[in-house]
């Protein structure tokens, strides 16, 4: 390729910044041409720091630039659907952060627009690109573990979000567990047929007051017979806890948390080890880079996205079923 | 004490042998005076090997011996209740293997007889005496982990029992999970208020043919708000998998499998570690010894048994609720 | 065998007690008939607690008892040689604690007496029977690690002995490192041809004042080309540190410390694990039992002792060479 | 800073490429203006791939460019000294790969030239920037481990170099152990006063034929009383083995190998873990990036280099003493 892929970043917040740095440092095939944010200063700052020629307040300017091949939708969740639809209509390839939308119909509209425009559409389930989880997937795919019987996903945040955030987030199942639903589908290669939730508000009453829970154990019956169990907490005081275990007819595999170093030390007080890497930026940095490499590869080489719009849609359906299971206290079929 | 506690062993099978050896090697306050088994040869062999003066076919001879202070009921499950009642009536203190019976009413009859006779009655949930699980319990009780939110119990056997055994065992929930129900109650110090089961027959169709499952994920909602999740399998091909993780407001604790050695080794082929100790006899040997020490201490020093008849009863009720949950596909309240 | 092996214990101190309990609990082929100690009360107490019929002040009474087949020499180091010689002359099989003596000539006299009397003579290098080190040995013997190139032995005590003990102990190389010299020979199956010591008194000046060191790194060149390096400390404040690593042409193997449980726990303060088992009684309890089983098997079945008098002699020669290397600051050939 | 630091890369081989990528991806304050290599094609390729404006055959063109502030000397070892002297005379700040030279006098000439020109001079001991070893250093510096008594460095390559390379490398002590000598000095903050080597040619006879060894255990007595022991092998068949343990009056600390993932898996065959990251490029990638950040910070902010020319000189002196110790079979004082 003698010409670089030209990319526009829509949304200069935390995740927009992460993707910008990944593209700049690890994806030489890309040139970031513009960044937009409804807070113009954020866009301008990100642009200046990274040598990006254009910064806009209005994302439409990015969509109107005929030179731009692809956009990253990193804006707030409630704008993902609308921007994605417009981007598709503008003929841009799209990388869209999760969740596409909290409303299934709106998600379907996005998929329809993408389909009609025949552009690439990849959803931001970065954990599929994580070195630990990829190893688990490889072990499953190799057949070394036999048929899967049980999958256990531990996914706990180091600190709870603000009640304000919780209110607009769609709740724990659509905001947090959604990554784990995707992981369950990715690892098993099978679809959820029933979901059961045991959950409660144990950490912060304010989360309960806005109608959400902060502690959940979710059981998924998969179509292939695998039983997946996810445990979520909004606050693991020792840090971001992201582990997976899979168990099959021929064996078991598990991954532990990443740590800043492999050190252990012993004194008269006890034996100590490092705490997990603090939160998702530290923990999943390599996966964000590989996610961007993957998206660029999809666009340049006209490949099927590794995480499709359908993946985005189904996980939202599972999340809504989980919410219903919690509310009605019974398993919900999908 | 200048006089030894005189004990009779009822049932000279695998677990009767285990308790005999524990008493002989680790509990100097005890003299084993007699052993009985409906298969007289088994009783005679165990007696001879361990210098036990009397071997009988009929356990009633043990109950009739006025010198004998206490009996261990190690016979087949379907005889536990009847023998325990007779032993109570004969004024013997009783250590009874789990489960007391598969029928709640029969269990209640036992507890009534024990109560009336005012003898000690301890149930064989040996895992409470395991060095790993005791450490978890200590950490919880110390308050270091804060309030419990989630408890995860992994309990997988190395190989499935025969369909013949399964048929009389009461099924996985009463035969195998019952240990885990006890552990959930023991660790949380709280009672189960609701149980939900996702389960299937994945390992051996013959198990399904006799109406049982071999793979299960069980969610327990405890009265104190803790959510416990147990995963059971009748066949972990890599060995007996017995791990626990607890998660609370102030921290997390977990125990791994015991192994024959701490060795790891690396070659061009890979990095290797020891497999878990093979099965419950290897894995829980120390707990069986401590269980016997505990029972003898209870009798000699007139203490409250650490595992009571009520513990035996409640776990059976949970097991029956689990079975119902599986059969009806919905959570069951206790 | 229809008759039990009759054993006398000479020395009712810490290690005499350990062997008594091992024989009683784990070696049913043995009957302990007598115990002696220059402190008669110690002998009487050990006898009473364990149902041993005879307690003496004078070990000669044990040697004079024609019924006694074998003796355990567990008295103070300076008496090992004399008692062993007399025991051999009395036709008793002998298990002798390490070191046989600090003087090479006296050790040779013992071996001569044993040889002449044609009795079994086993030396107390219990670590050869440890489950961890046996696994290392198995891995070496299997050929899986190829030819050995490097062996690393970490051997650190939890707390320093008193200067009084140090004074009579023969110094760190004959008292403490001697176990590691035996391990180096055992694992490699080869003899030491040269020893070099870097050592110092870092922990307790009082140890230096009686002419000893408390910290040492010892390099052994073995005849087969393997280089062994031992690091000793009289005080690892976190507990008894006993690890080994072996490295060969086809791989590497290592064992870690045993711990009271496999627990790890995480809080806001950090991630914690158990400290090693405290000291040699906790750490090596299983090896002491297996050592006794082995000795009894040697005597009953007329086998070659797994640890011979020659093993006892050679390790003392290595210890003396180590001392010389430290004093002269140069490698010493054996 | 409104102007970027302009850098020239001298040597476009493996390590020149590593530093180029580190600078480009992680050090935004730098602009790489030119690269040279006696093999012009290598320079041209590296330049083209990374958008570097100039590629030369002759490094003098870089030294003559008045815009260039600093150079990286990544050429073959035998050219380090001459190029560094010329670079100093040209007023360039210098990052020089290790070893500066195999000849102490030539190294001293470099330091003199650097001193006279008053330019920054940093030596490429990248392991000081490794996340694992930095953690060990932090634990030491925090005082948590007390006074250091013993330091153990394991440093084994995954495969031996070619005899051709060995011939010009200066031998194992100057080529490979030199990193470990630097680490011993860095961790203890103390100087070597005596070195003793036990070594042999065990892996490849061809290495012995060119006068070198491939297996070594090196004991360093440090001025502060710490004893360091380094074990080196040219071939650990399971991969690059880079571990350190430090032991002090108040505790112990150790770091394990980094692995591609944290996965472990268990089957009927055994329990498996990942092998170490393959070799230094994979293992030390983060340290190379931090090393570059550090050098650029030194130049821009006029700081003292964290690894000085003196560090480069002393480690060579230790290496030569180690060689002498091996040849003469005795400890050598520095």
Tab-separated table of N, CA and C in Angstrom, chain A residues 99-213:
chain	number	residue	atom	x	y	z
A	99	UNK	N	-21.669	0.109	24.153
A	99	UNK	CA	-22.663	-0.599	23.344
A	99	UNK	C	-23.110	0.294	22.182
A	100	UNK	N	-23.585	-0.324	21.105
A	100	UNK	CA	-24.023	0.463	19.947
A	100	UNK	C	-25.152	1.387	20.391
A	101	UNK	N	-26.085	0.818	21.128
A	101	UNK	CA	-27.155	1.616	21.735
A	101	UNK	C	-27.816	0.734	22.790
A	102	UNK	N	-28.579	1.343	23.671
A	102	UNK	CA	-29.260	0.550	24.693
A	102	UNK	C	-30.604	0.031	24.177
A	103	UNK	N	-31.000	0.508	23.012
A	103	UNK	CA	-32.293	0.154	22.442
A	103	UNK	C	-32.090	-0.773	21.238
A	104	UNK	N	-32.730	-1.923	21.299
A	104	UNK	CA	-32.510	-2.932	20.258
A	104	UNK	C	-32.919	-2.431	18.872
A	105	UNK	N	-34.008	-1.682	18.813
A	105	UNK	CA	-34.462	-1.194	17.506
A	105	UNK	C	-33.470	-0.223	16.886
A	106	UNK	N	-32.936	0.632	17.718
A	106	UNK	CA	-31.944	1.577	17.196
A	106	UNK	C	-30.702	0.846	16.699
A	107	UNK	N	-30.320	-0.185	17.430
A	107	UNK	CA	-29.161	-0.975	16.989
A	107	UNK	C	-29.454	-1.603	15.628
A	108	UNK	N	-30.674	-2.092	15.487
A	108	UNK	CA	-31.044	-2.707	14.207
A	108	UNK	C	-31.004	-1.695	13.064
A	109	UNK	N	-31.426	-0.458	13.357
A	109	UNK	CA	-31.338	0.588	12.334
A	109	UNK	C	-29.891	0.806	11.905
A	110	UNK	N	-28.994	0.798	12.876
A	110	UNK	CA	-27.582	0.981	12.537
A	110	UNK	C	-27.122	-0.150	11.616
A	111	UNK	N	-27.462	-1.370	11.995
A	111	UNK	CA	-26.988	-2.509	11.199
A	111	UNK	C	-27.546	-2.441	9.781
A	112	UNK	N	-28.786	-1.971	9.691
A	112	UNK	CA	-29.414	-1.832	8.377
A	112	UNK	C	-28.688	-0.792	7.529
A	113	UNK	N	-28.374	0.337	8.157
A	113	UNK	CA	-27.672	1.403	7.434
A	113	UNK	C	-26.300	0.934	6.971
A	114	UNK	N	-25.632	0.223	7.839
A	114	UNK	CA	-24.299	-0.287	7.523
A	114	UNK	C	-24.386	-1.273	6.356
A	115	UNK	N	-25.383	-2.109	6.436
A	115	UNK	CA	-25.581	-3.119	5.408
A	115	UNK	C	-25.840	-2.460	4.061
A	116	UNK	N	-26.707	-1.471	4.085
A	116	UNK	CA	-27.074	-0.768	2.857
A	116	UNK	C	-25.870	-0.057	2.243
A	117	UNK	N	-25.069	0.562	3.104
A	117	UNK	CA	-23.928	1.337	2.608
A	117	UNK	C	-22.751	0.434	2.250
A	118	UNK	N	-22.867	-0.809	2.692
A	118	UNK	CA	-21.791	-1.772	2.425
A	118	UNK	C	-20.433	-1.282	2.928
A	119	UNK	N	-20.450	-0.765	4.138
A	119	UNK	CA	-19.185	-0.365	4.762
A	119	UNK	C	-18.853	-1.363	5.877
A	120	UNK	N	-17.595	-1.332	6.277
A	120	UNK	CA	-17.195	-2.185	7.405
A	120	UNK	C	-17.718	-1.584	8.698
A	121	UNK	N	-18.104	-2.459	9.610
A	121	UNK	CA	-18.607	-1.994	10.906
A	121	UNK	C	-18.081	-2.940	11.987
A	122	UNK	N	-17.215	-2.426	12.825
A	122	UNK	CA	-16.621	-3.254	13.889
A	122	UNK	C	-16.980	-2.660	15.241
A	123	UNK	N	-17.327	-3.533	16.186
A	123	UNK	CA	-17.745	-3.080	17.513
A	123	UNK	C	-16.605	-3.282	18.524
A	124	UNK	N	-16.532	-2.381	19.494
A	124	UNK	CA	-15.374	-2.298	20.379
A	124	UNK	C	-15.325	-3.284	21.537
A	125	UNK	N	-15.463	-4.561	21.260
A	125	UNK	CA	-15.235	-5.546	22.330
A	125	UNK	C	-13.749	-5.906	22.337
A	126	UNK	N	-12.987	-5.028	22.955
A	126	UNK	CA	-11.532	-5.143	22.900
A	126	UNK	C	-10.979	-6.392	23.565
A	127	UNK	N	-11.747	-6.940	24.520
A	127	UNK	CA	-11.158	-8.037	25.303
A	127	UNK	C	-10.879	-9.283	24.470
A	128	UNK	N	-11.562	-9.381	23.336
A	128	UNK	CA	-11.246	-10.509	22.450
A	128	UNK	C	-9.798	-10.464	21.989
A	129	UNK	N	-9.186	-9.282	22.077
A	129	UNK	CA	-7.807	-9.123	21.597
A	129	UNK	C	-6.795	-9.228	22.728
A	130	UNK	N	-7.280	-9.481	23.924
A	130	UNK	CA	-6.383	-9.563	25.078
A	130	UNK	C	-5.510	-10.821	25.009
A	131	UNK	N	-4.248	-10.691	25.359
A	131	UNK	CA	-3.306	-11.813	25.255
A	131	UNK	C	-3.732	-13.004	26.126
A	132	UNK	N	-4.290	-12.732	27.295
A	132	UNK	CA	-4.705	-13.844	28.159
A	132	UNK	C	-5.918	-14.579	27.589
A	133	UNK	N	-6.908	-13.808	27.189
A	133	UNK	CA	-8.144	-14.443	26.734
A	133	UNK	C	-7.944	-15.107	25.363
A	134	UNK	N	-7.056	-14.512	24.554
A	134	UNK	CA	-6.738	-15.161	23.280
A	134	UNK	C	-6.104	-16.528	23.506
A	135	UNK	N	-5.282	-16.616	24.550
A	135	UNK	CA	-4.648	-17.904	24.859
A	135	UNK	C	-5.716	-18.941	25.249
A	136	UNK	N	-6.686	-18.512	26.054
A	136	UNK	CA	-7.789	-19.402	26.417
A	136	UNK	C	-8.525	-19.857	25.150
A	137	UNK	N	-8.792	-18.898	24.288
A	137	UNK	CA	-9.503	-19.222	23.038
A	137	UNK	C	-8.697	-20.220	22.202
A	138	UNK	N	-7.412	-19.998	22.113
A	138	UNK	CA	-6.546	-20.913	21.359
A	138	UNK	C	-6.599	-22.328	21.936
A	139	UNK	N	-6.563	-22.406	23.269
A	139	UNK	CA	-6.604	-23.723	23.913
A	139	UNK	C	-7.927	-24.424	23.621
A	140	UNK	N	-9.008	-23.676	23.644
A	140	UNK	CA	-10.318	-24.252	23.307
A	140	UNK	C	-10.313	-24.715	21.853
A	141	UNK	N	-9.898	-23.817	20.972
A	141	UNK	CA	-9.951	-24.125	19.545
A	141	UNK	C	-9.028	-25.289	19.165
A	142	UNK	N	-7.973	-25.462	19.916
A	142	UNK	CA	-7.032	-26.555	19.615
A	142	UNK	C	-7.647	-27.921	19.899
A	143	UNK	N	-8.749	-27.931	20.646
A	143	UNK	CA	-9.364	-29.206	20.999
A	143	UNK	C	-8.759	-29.833	22.242
A	144	UNK	N	-7.737	-29.204	22.779
A	144	UNK	CA	-7.016	-29.794	23.913
A	144	UNK	C	-7.900	-29.924	25.151
A	145	UNK	N	-8.917	-29.089	25.242
A	145	UNK	CA	-9.787	-29.126	26.419
A	145	UNK	C	-11.055	-29.941	26.171
A	146	UNK	N	-11.221	-30.463	24.957
A	146	UNK	CA	-12.407	-31.251	24.633
A	146	UNK	C	-13.638	-30.370	24.471
A	147	UNK	N	-14.790	-30.951	24.696
A	147	UNK	CA	-16.048	-30.171	24.657
A	147	UNK	C	-16.156	-29.322	25.909
A	148	UNK	N	-16.589	-28.092	25.747
A	148	UNK	CA	-16.732	-27.207	26.904
A	148	UNK	C	-17.945	-27.589	27.747
A	149	UNK	N	-17.763	-27.618	29.052
A	149	UNK	CA	-18.874	-27.866	29.973
A	149	UNK	C	-19.211	-26.618	30.796
A	150	UNK	N	-18.187	-25.981	31.313
A	150	UNK	CA	-18.402	-24.842	32.213
A	150	UNK	C	-17.418	-23.724	31.863
A	151	UNK	N	-17.889	-22.494	31.829
A	151	UNK	CA	-17.034	-21.315	31.655
A	151	UNK	C	-17.306	-20.376	32.825
A	152	UNK	N	-16.249	-19.927	33.477
A	152	UNK	CA	-16.400	-19.022	34.609
A	152	UNK	C	-15.648	-17.719	34.343
A	153	UNK	N	-16.386	-16.635	34.352
A	153	UNK	CA	-15.786	-15.331	34.077
A	153	UNK	C	-15.900	-14.458	35.320
A	154	UNK	N	-14.767	-14.025	35.819
A	154	UNK	CA	-14.733	-13.078	36.934
A	154	UNK	C	-14.427	-11.709	36.371
A	155	UNK	N	-15.280	-10.753	36.658
A	155	UNK	CA	-15.093	-9.429	36.078
A	155	UNK	C	-15.547	-8.399	37.103
A	156	UNK	N	-14.566	-7.803	37.749
A	156	UNK	CA	-14.858	-6.877	38.848
A	156	UNK	C	-14.062	-5.594	38.667
A	157	UNK	N	-14.741	-4.488	38.808
A	157	UNK	CA	-14.087	-3.188	38.670
A	157	UNK	C	-13.408	-2.790	39.974
A	158	UNK	N	-12.418	-1.929	39.884
A	158	UNK	CA	-11.741	-1.514	41.126
A	158	UNK	C	-12.543	-0.494	41.933
A	159	UNK	N	-13.387	0.256	41.270
A	159	UNK	CA	-14.205	1.218	42.035
A	159	UNK	C	-15.490	1.499	41.284
A	160	UNK	N	-16.539	1.780	42.039
A	160	UNK	CA	-17.845	1.963	41.408
A	160	UNK	C	-17.910	3.282	40.658
A	161	UNK	N	-18.729	3.331	39.607
A	161	UNK	CA	-18.935	4.586	38.889
A	161	UNK	C	-19.824	5.500	39.732
A	162	UNK	N	-19.913	6.734	39.331
A	162	UNK	CA	-20.807	7.675	40.022
A	162	UNK	C	-22.254	7.305	39.715
A	163	UNK	N	-23.163	7.583	40.631
A	163	UNK	CA	-24.582	7.336	40.355
A	163	UNK	C	-25.043	8.049	39.080
A	164	UNK	N	-24.456	9.199	38.791
A	164	UNK	CA	-24.816	9.922	37.557
A	164	UNK	C	-24.496	9.064	36.339
A	165	UNK	N	-23.313	8.509	36.350
A	165	UNK	CA	-22.919	7.648	35.244
A	165	UNK	C	-23.836	6.426	35.167
A	166	UNK	N	-24.086	5.835	36.321
A	166	UNK	CA	-24.924	4.627	36.356
A	166	UNK	C	-26.279	4.901	35.708
A	167	UNK	N	-26.808	6.069	36.012
A	167	UNK	CA	-28.147	6.429	35.532
A	167	UNK	C	-28.244	6.374	34.001
A	168	UNK	N	-27.200	6.851	33.304
A	168	UNK	CA	-27.240	6.883	31.833
A	168	UNK	C	-26.577	5.670	31.190
A	169	UNK	N	-26.010	4.803	32.026
A	169	UNK	CA	-25.183	3.710	31.483
A	169	UNK	C	-25.998	2.534	30.962
A	170	UNK	N	-27.293	2.511	31.324
A	170	UNK	CA	-28.085	1.337	30.969
A	170	UNK	C	-28.047	0.285	32.064
A	171	UNK	N	-27.276	0.558	33.107
A	171	UNK	CA	-27.202	-0.399	34.219
A	171	UNK	C	-26.069	-1.389	34.024
A	172	UNK	N	-25.757	-2.099	35.096
A	172	UNK	CA	-24.579	-2.972	35.124
A	172	UNK	C	-24.575	-4.005	33.994
A	173	UNK	N	-25.765	-4.508	33.626
A	173	UNK	CA	-25.792	-5.597	32.633
A	173	UNK	C	-25.448	-5.109	31.223
A	174	UNK	N	-25.843	-3.862	30.920
A	174	UNK	CA	-25.564	-3.326	29.589
A	174	UNK	C	-24.257	-2.559	29.535
A	175	UNK	N	-23.783	-2.165	30.691
A	175	UNK	CA	-22.571	-1.343	30.732
A	175	UNK	C	-21.334	-2.195	31.013
A	176	UNK	N	-21.484	-3.113	31.923
A	176	UNK	CA	-20.313	-3.847	32.416
A	176	UNK	C	-20.349	-5.322	31.999
A	177	UNK	N	-21.463	-5.993	32.294
A	177	UNK	CA	-21.560	-7.427	31.972
A	177	UNK	C	-21.519	-7.669	30.470
A	178	UNK	N	-21.840	-6.657	29.699
A	178	UNK	CA	-21.925	-6.826	28.247
A	178	UNK	C	-20.605	-7.354	27.681
A	179	UNK	N	-19.484	-6.879	28.246
A	179	UNK	CA	-18.176	-7.412	27.847
A	179	UNK	C	-18.094	-8.916	28.125
A	180	UNK	N	-18.665	-9.322	29.255
A	180	UNK	CA	-18.588	-10.733	29.651
A	180	UNK	C	-19.525	-11.591	28.810
A	181	UNK	N	-20.670	-11.020	28.434
A	181	UNK	CA	-21.568	-11.746	27.532
A	181	UNK	C	-20.857	-11.994	26.207
A	182	UNK	N	-20.173	-10.948	25.724
A	182	UNK	CA	-19.433	-11.119	24.476
A	182	UNK	C	-18.356	-12.187	24.632
A	183	UNK	N	-17.681	-12.163	25.774
A	183	UNK	CA	-16.613	-13.143	26.009
A	183	UNK	C	-17.181	-14.570	26.040
A	184	UNK	N	-18.332	-14.736	26.687
A	184	UNK	CA	-18.964	-16.062	26.748
A	184	UNK	C	-19.282	-16.568	25.333
A	185	UNK	N	-19.830	-15.683	24.511
A	185	UNK	CA	-20.146	-16.072	23.127
A	185	UNK	C	-18.881	-16.358	22.323
A	186	UNK	N	-17.883	-15.501	22.519
A	186	UNK	CA	-16.614	-15.638	21.787
A	186	UNK	C	-15.922	-16.959	22.144
A	187	UNK	N	-15.847	-17.248	23.434
A	187	UNK	CA	-15.112	-18.449	23.856
A	187	UNK	C	-15.844	-19.730	23.466
A	188	UNK	N	-17.153	-19.739	23.662
A	188	UNK	CA	-17.899	-20.969	23.366
A	188	UNK	C	-18.213	-21.110	21.882
A	189	UNK	N	-18.250	-19.978	21.180
A	189	UNK	CA	-18.714	-20.038	19.791
A	189	UNK	C	-20.168	-20.453	19.715
A	190	UNK	N	-20.908	-20.187	20.761
A	190	UNK	CA	-22.309	-20.609	20.831
A	190	UNK	C	-23.149	-19.443	21.366
A	191	UNK	N	-24.477	-19.569	21.175
A	191	UNK	CA	-25.368	-18.483	21.595
A	191	UNK	C	-26.055	-18.799	22.922
A	192	UNK	N	-26.375	-17.740	23.633
A	192	UNK	CA	-27.088	-17.851	24.906
A	192	UNK	C	-28.538	-18.242	24.639
A	193	UNK	N	-29.016	-19.260	25.349
A	193	UNK	CA	-30.444	-19.565	25.188
A	193	UNK	C	-31.250	-19.213	26.429
A	194	UNK	N	-30.581	-19.046	27.551
A	194	UNK	CA	-31.305	-18.670	28.768
A	194	UNK	C	-30.354	-17.978	29.723
A	195	UNK	N	-30.869	-16.992	30.426
A	195	UNK	CA	-30.042	-16.261	31.380
A	195	UNK	C	-30.761	-16.167	32.726
A	196	UNK	N	-29.980	-16.370	33.803
A	196	UNK	CA	-30.529	-16.231	35.153
A	196	UNK	C	-29.585	-15.374	35.976
A	197	UNK	N	-30.148	-14.446	36.710
A	197	UNK	CA	-29.342	-13.493	37.462
A	197	UNK	C	-29.689	-13.525	38.942
A	198	UNK	N	-28.653	-13.617	39.785
A	198	UNK	CA	-28.797	-13.324	41.212
A	198	UNK	C	-27.979	-12.072	41.452
A	199	UNK	N	-28.594	-11.019	41.954
A	199	UNK	CA	-27.879	-9.747	42.045
A	199	UNK	C	-28.415	-8.921	43.191
A	200	UNK	N	-27.622	-7.946	43.571
A	200	UNK	CA	-28.038	-7.105	44.682
A	200	UNK	C	-27.197	-5.823	44.675
A	201	UNK	N	-27.650	-4.876	45.473
A	201	UNK	CA	-26.878	-3.661	45.661
A	201	UNK	C	-26.183	-3.774	47.014
A	202	UNK	N	-24.902	-4.050	46.989
A	202	UNK	CA	-24.163	-4.312	48.225
A	202	UNK	C	-23.119	-3.237	48.518
A	203	UNK	N	-22.732	-2.498	47.506
A	203	UNK	CA	-21.563	-1.626	47.664
A	203	UNK	C	-21.953	-0.187	47.931
A	204	UNK	N	-22.799	0.335	47.077
A	204	UNK	CA	-23.143	1.751	47.195
A	204	UNK	C	-24.661	1.919	47.080
A	205	UNK	N	-25.331	2.282	48.194
A	205	UNK	CA	-26.795	2.446	48.155
A	205	UNK	C	-27.233	3.411	47.065
A	206	UNK	N	-26.377	4.374	46.726
A	206	UNK	CA	-26.737	5.350	45.696
A	206	UNK	C	-26.960	4.665	44.352
A	207	UNK	N	-26.253	3.575	44.130
A	207	UNK	CA	-26.460	2.813	42.890
A	207	UNK	C	-27.839	2.164	42.909
A	208	UNK	N	-28.225	1.667	44.073
A	208	UNK	CA	-29.562	1.107	44.222
A	208	UNK	C	-30.643	2.156	44.028
A	209	UNK	N	-30.361	3.343	44.505
A	209	UNK	CA	-31.368	4.406	44.404
A	209	UNK	C	-31.676	4.804	42.972
A	210	UNK	N	-30.709	4.630	42.080
A	210	UNK	CA	-30.990	4.919	40.671
A	210	UNK	C	-31.407	3.641	39.944
A	211	UNK	N	-31.742	2.610	40.714
A	211	UNK	CA	-32.365	1.427	40.110
A	211	UNK	C	-31.417	0.369	39.594
A	212	UNK	N	-30.176	0.436	40.003
A	212	UNK	CA	-29.220	-0.554	39.493
A	212	UNK	C	-28.675	-1.419	40.634
A	213	UNK	N	-27.953	-2.449	40.284
A	213	UNK	CA	-27.266	-3.293	41.263
A	213	UNK	C	-25.756	-3.156	41.042
